[in-house]
Short mmCIF file of C-alpha atoms in Angstrom, two decimals:
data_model
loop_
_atom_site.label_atom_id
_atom_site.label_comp_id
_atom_site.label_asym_id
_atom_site.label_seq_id
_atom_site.Cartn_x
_atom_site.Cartn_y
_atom_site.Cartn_z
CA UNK A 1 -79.77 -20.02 67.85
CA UNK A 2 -83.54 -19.07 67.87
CA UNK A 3 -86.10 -20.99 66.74
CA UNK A 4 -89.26 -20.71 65.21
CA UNK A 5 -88.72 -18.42 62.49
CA UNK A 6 -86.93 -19.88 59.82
CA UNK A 7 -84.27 -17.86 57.64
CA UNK A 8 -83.74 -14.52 59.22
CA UNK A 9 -80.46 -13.27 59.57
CA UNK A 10 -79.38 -15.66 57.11
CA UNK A 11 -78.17 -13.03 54.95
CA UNK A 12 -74.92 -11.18 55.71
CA UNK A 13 -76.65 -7.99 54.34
CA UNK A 14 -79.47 -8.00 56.75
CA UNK A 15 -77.20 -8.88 59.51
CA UNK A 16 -75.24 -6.17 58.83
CA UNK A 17 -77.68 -3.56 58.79
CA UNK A 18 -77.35 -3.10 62.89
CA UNK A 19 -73.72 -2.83 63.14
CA UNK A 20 -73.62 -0.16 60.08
CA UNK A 21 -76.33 2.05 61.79
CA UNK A 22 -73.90 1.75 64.80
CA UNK A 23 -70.80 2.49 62.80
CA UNK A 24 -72.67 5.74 61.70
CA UNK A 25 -73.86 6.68 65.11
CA UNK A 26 -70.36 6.41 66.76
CA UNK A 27 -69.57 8.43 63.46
CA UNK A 28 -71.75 11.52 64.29
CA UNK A 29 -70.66 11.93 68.11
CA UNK A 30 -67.21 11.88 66.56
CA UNK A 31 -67.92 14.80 64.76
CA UNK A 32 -67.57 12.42 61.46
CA UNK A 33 -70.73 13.32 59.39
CA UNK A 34 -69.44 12.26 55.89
CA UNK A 35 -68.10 8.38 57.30
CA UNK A 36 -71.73 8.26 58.84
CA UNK A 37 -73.64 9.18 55.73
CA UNK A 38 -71.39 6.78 53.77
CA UNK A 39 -71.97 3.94 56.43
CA UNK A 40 -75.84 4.27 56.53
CA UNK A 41 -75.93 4.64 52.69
CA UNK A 42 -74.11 1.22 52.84
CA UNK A 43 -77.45 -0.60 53.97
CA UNK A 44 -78.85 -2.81 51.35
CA UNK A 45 -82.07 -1.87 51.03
CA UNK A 46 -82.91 -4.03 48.67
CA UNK A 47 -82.13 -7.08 51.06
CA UNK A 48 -84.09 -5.35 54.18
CA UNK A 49 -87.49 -5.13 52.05
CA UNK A 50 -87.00 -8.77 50.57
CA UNK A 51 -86.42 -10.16 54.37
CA UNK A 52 -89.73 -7.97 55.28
CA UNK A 53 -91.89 -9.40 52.49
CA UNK A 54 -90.32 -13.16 53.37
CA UNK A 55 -91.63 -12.97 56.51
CA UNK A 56 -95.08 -11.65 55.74
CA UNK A 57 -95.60 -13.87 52.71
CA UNK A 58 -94.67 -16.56 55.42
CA UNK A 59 -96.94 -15.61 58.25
CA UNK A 60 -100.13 -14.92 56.27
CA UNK A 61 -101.44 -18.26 56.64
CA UNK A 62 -101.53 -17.98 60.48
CA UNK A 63 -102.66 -14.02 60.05
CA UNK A 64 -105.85 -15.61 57.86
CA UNK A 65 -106.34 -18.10 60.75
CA UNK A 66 -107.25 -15.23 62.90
CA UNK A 67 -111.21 -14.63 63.64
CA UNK A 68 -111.85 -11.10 62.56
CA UNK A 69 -113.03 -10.82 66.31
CA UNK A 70 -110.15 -11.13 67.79
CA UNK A 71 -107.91 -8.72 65.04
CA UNK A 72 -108.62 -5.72 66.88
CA UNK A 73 -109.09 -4.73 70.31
CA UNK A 74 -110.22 -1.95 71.84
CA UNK A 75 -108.73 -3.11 75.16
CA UNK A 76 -105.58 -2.24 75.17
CA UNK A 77 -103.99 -0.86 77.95
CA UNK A 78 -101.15 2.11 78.15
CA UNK A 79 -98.16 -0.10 78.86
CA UNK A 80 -95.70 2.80 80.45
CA UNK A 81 -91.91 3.93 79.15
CA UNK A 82 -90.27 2.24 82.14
CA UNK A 83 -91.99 -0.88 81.10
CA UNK A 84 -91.16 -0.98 77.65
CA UNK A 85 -87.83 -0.04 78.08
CA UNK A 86 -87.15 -2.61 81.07
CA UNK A 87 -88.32 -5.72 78.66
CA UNK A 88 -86.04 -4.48 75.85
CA UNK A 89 -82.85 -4.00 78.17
CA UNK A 90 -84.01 -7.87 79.78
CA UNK A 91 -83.83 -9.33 76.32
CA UNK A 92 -80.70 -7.34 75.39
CA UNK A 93 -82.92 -5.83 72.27
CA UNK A 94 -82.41 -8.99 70.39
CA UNK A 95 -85.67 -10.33 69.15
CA UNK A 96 -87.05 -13.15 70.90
CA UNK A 97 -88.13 -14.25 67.85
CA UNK A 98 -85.54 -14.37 65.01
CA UNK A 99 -82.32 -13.68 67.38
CA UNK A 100 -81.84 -10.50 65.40
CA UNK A 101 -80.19 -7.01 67.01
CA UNK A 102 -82.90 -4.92 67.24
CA UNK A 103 -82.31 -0.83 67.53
CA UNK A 104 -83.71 1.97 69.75
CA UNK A 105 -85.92 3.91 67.96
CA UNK A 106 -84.74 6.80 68.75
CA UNK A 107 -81.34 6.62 67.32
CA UNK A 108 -82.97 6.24 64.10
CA UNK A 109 -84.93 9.18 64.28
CA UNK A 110 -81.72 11.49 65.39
CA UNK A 111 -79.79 9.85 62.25
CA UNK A 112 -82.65 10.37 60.16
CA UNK A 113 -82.81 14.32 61.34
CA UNK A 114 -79.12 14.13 60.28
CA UNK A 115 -79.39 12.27 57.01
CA UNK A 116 -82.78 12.80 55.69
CA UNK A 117 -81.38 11.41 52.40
CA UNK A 118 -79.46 8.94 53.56
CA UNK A 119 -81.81 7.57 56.28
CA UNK A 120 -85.16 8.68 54.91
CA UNK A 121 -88.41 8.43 57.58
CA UNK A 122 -91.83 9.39 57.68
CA UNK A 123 -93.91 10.14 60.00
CA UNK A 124 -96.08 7.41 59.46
CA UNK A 125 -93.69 4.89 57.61
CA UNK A 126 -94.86 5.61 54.27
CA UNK A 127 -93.08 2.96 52.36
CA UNK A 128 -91.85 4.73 49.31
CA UNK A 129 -90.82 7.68 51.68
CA UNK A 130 -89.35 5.84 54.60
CA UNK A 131 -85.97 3.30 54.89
CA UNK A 132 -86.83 -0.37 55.10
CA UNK A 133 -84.99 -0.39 58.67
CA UNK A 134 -87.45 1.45 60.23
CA UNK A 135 -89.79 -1.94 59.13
CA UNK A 136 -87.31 -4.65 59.57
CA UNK A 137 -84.99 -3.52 62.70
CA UNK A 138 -86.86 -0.77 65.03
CA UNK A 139 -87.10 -2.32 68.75
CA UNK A 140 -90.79 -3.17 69.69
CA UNK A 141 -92.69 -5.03 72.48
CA UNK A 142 -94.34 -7.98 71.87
CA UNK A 143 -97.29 -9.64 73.63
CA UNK A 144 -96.15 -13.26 73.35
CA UNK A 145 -100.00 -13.93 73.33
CA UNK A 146 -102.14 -11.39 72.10
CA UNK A 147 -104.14 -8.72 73.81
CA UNK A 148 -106.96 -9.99 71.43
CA UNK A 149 -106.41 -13.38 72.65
CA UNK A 150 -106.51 -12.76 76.30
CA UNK A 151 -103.19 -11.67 76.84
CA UNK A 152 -101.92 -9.77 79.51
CA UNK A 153 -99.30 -6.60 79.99
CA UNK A 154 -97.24 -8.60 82.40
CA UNK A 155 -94.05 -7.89 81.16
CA UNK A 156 -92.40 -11.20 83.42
CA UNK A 157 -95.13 -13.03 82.03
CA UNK A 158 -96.16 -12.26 78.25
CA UNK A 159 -93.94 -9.00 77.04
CA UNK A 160 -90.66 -9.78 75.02
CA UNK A 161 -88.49 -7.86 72.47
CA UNK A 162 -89.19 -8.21 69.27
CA UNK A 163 -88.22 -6.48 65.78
CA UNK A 164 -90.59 -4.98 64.47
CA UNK A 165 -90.49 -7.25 61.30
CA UNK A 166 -91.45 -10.16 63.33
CA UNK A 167 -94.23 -8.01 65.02
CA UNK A 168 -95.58 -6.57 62.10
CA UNK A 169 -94.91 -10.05 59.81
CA UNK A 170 -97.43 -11.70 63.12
CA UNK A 171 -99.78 -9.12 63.93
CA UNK A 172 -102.39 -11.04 66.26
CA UNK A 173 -101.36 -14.41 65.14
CA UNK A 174 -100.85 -17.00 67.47
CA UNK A 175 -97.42 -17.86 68.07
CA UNK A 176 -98.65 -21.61 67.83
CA UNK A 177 -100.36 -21.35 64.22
CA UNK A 178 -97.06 -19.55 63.15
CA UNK A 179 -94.23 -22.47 64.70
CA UNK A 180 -92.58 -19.60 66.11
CA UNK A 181 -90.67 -20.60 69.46
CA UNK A 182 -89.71 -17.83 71.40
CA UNK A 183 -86.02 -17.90 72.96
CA UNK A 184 -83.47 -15.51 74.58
CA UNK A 185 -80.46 -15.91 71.94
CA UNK A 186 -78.23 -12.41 73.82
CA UNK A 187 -75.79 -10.92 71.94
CA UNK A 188 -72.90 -9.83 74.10
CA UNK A 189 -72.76 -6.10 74.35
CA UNK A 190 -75.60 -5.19 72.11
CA UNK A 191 -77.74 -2.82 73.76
CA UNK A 192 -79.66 -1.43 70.94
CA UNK A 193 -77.69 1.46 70.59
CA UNK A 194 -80.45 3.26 73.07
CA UNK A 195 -77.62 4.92 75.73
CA UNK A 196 -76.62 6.52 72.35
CA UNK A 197 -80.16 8.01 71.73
CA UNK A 198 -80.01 11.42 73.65
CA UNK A 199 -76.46 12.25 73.01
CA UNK A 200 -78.00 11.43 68.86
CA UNK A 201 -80.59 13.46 69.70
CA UNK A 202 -78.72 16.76 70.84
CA UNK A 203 -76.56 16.37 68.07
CA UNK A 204 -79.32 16.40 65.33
CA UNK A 205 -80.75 19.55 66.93
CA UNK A 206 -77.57 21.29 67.28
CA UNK A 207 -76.30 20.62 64.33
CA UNK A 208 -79.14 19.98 61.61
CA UNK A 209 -79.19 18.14 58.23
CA UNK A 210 -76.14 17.37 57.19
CA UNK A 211 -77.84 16.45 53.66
CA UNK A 212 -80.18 18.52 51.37
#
């Protein structure tokens, strides 16, 4: 398995976070709205928050290490759609990090439309408004060394998949100071849910909440 980051995934809870999010996707485009609210209401929330503040509580120390200099930078290029989404599809949305099955983004966001109780978000991930998963298993790109440090937008070279717990838990850290080793641990036929996104996506807006 990966290595580096110590722990994740080692919880059956967390682990099964992805594959219920999938249950209640393959739910809606069945025309199954009740099974998928029951599926995503299934997530232990409880467990996703815990894993979040694990990893933080672990990374600070290499966070701290950081020069205030170099937490910021007002460098950063746009890194384009087709870009992003050709790293994540490379690394089979599993992070490179912590081997765990990252999901598209936007098949959150068309659940959430769906099951605004269920799946709470906000705009701006407002943590008492918004569900863990959106912290803990959202697919991001990660700059194996940071812009800040003089990293580039290469994606053969220095972008990877990465949840966005291990992104956020790092920030500009680098992956030295943290003892994170970066590996490709693929998951046979994850894809991160994304072919499901539009087909989510129409459904939400032709159908509407499905919870008040």
């Amino acid at each position: 398995g990966p290595t580096g980051v110590s722990g994740h995934e080692s919880t059956e809870p967390v682990e099964m976070a992805s594959t219920l999010v999938e249950q209640a996707a393959r739910h809606v485009l069945a025309h199954r709205f009740a099974e998928a609210a029951a599926s995503l209401r299934t997530i232990d929330q409880d467990a996703l928050w815990a894993s979040r503040a694990s990893k933080r509580r672990a990374a600070a120390p290499a966070r701290r290490r950081v020069p205030a200099s170099r937490r910021r930078s007002s460098e950063r290029g746009s890194i384009s759609l087709g870009t992003i989404r050709g790293v994540l599809t490379r690394d089979g949305y599993v992070c490179r990090y912590c081997g765990r099955r990252t999901i598209d983004i936007g098949v959150l966001k068309a659940l959430s439309a769906l099951f605004p109780l269920s799946l709470p978000r906000h705009r701006n991930w407002k943590k008492t408004e918004c569900h863990p998963i959106y912290w803990t298993h959202v697919a991001s790109l990660e700059h194996l060394t940071p812009v800040t440090h003089g990293g580039t937008d290469d994606p053969e070279t220095n972008l990877v998949c990465a949840c966005y717990e291990c992104n956020d838990a790092r920030s500009n850290a680098l992956l030295s100071d943290l003892g994170w080793s970066p590996s490709l641990s693929r998951r046979p036929g994850w894809d991160g849910l994304a072919p499901l996104a539009v087909p989510l996506t129409a459904r939400a807006r032709s159908c509407g909440p499905q919870e008040r």
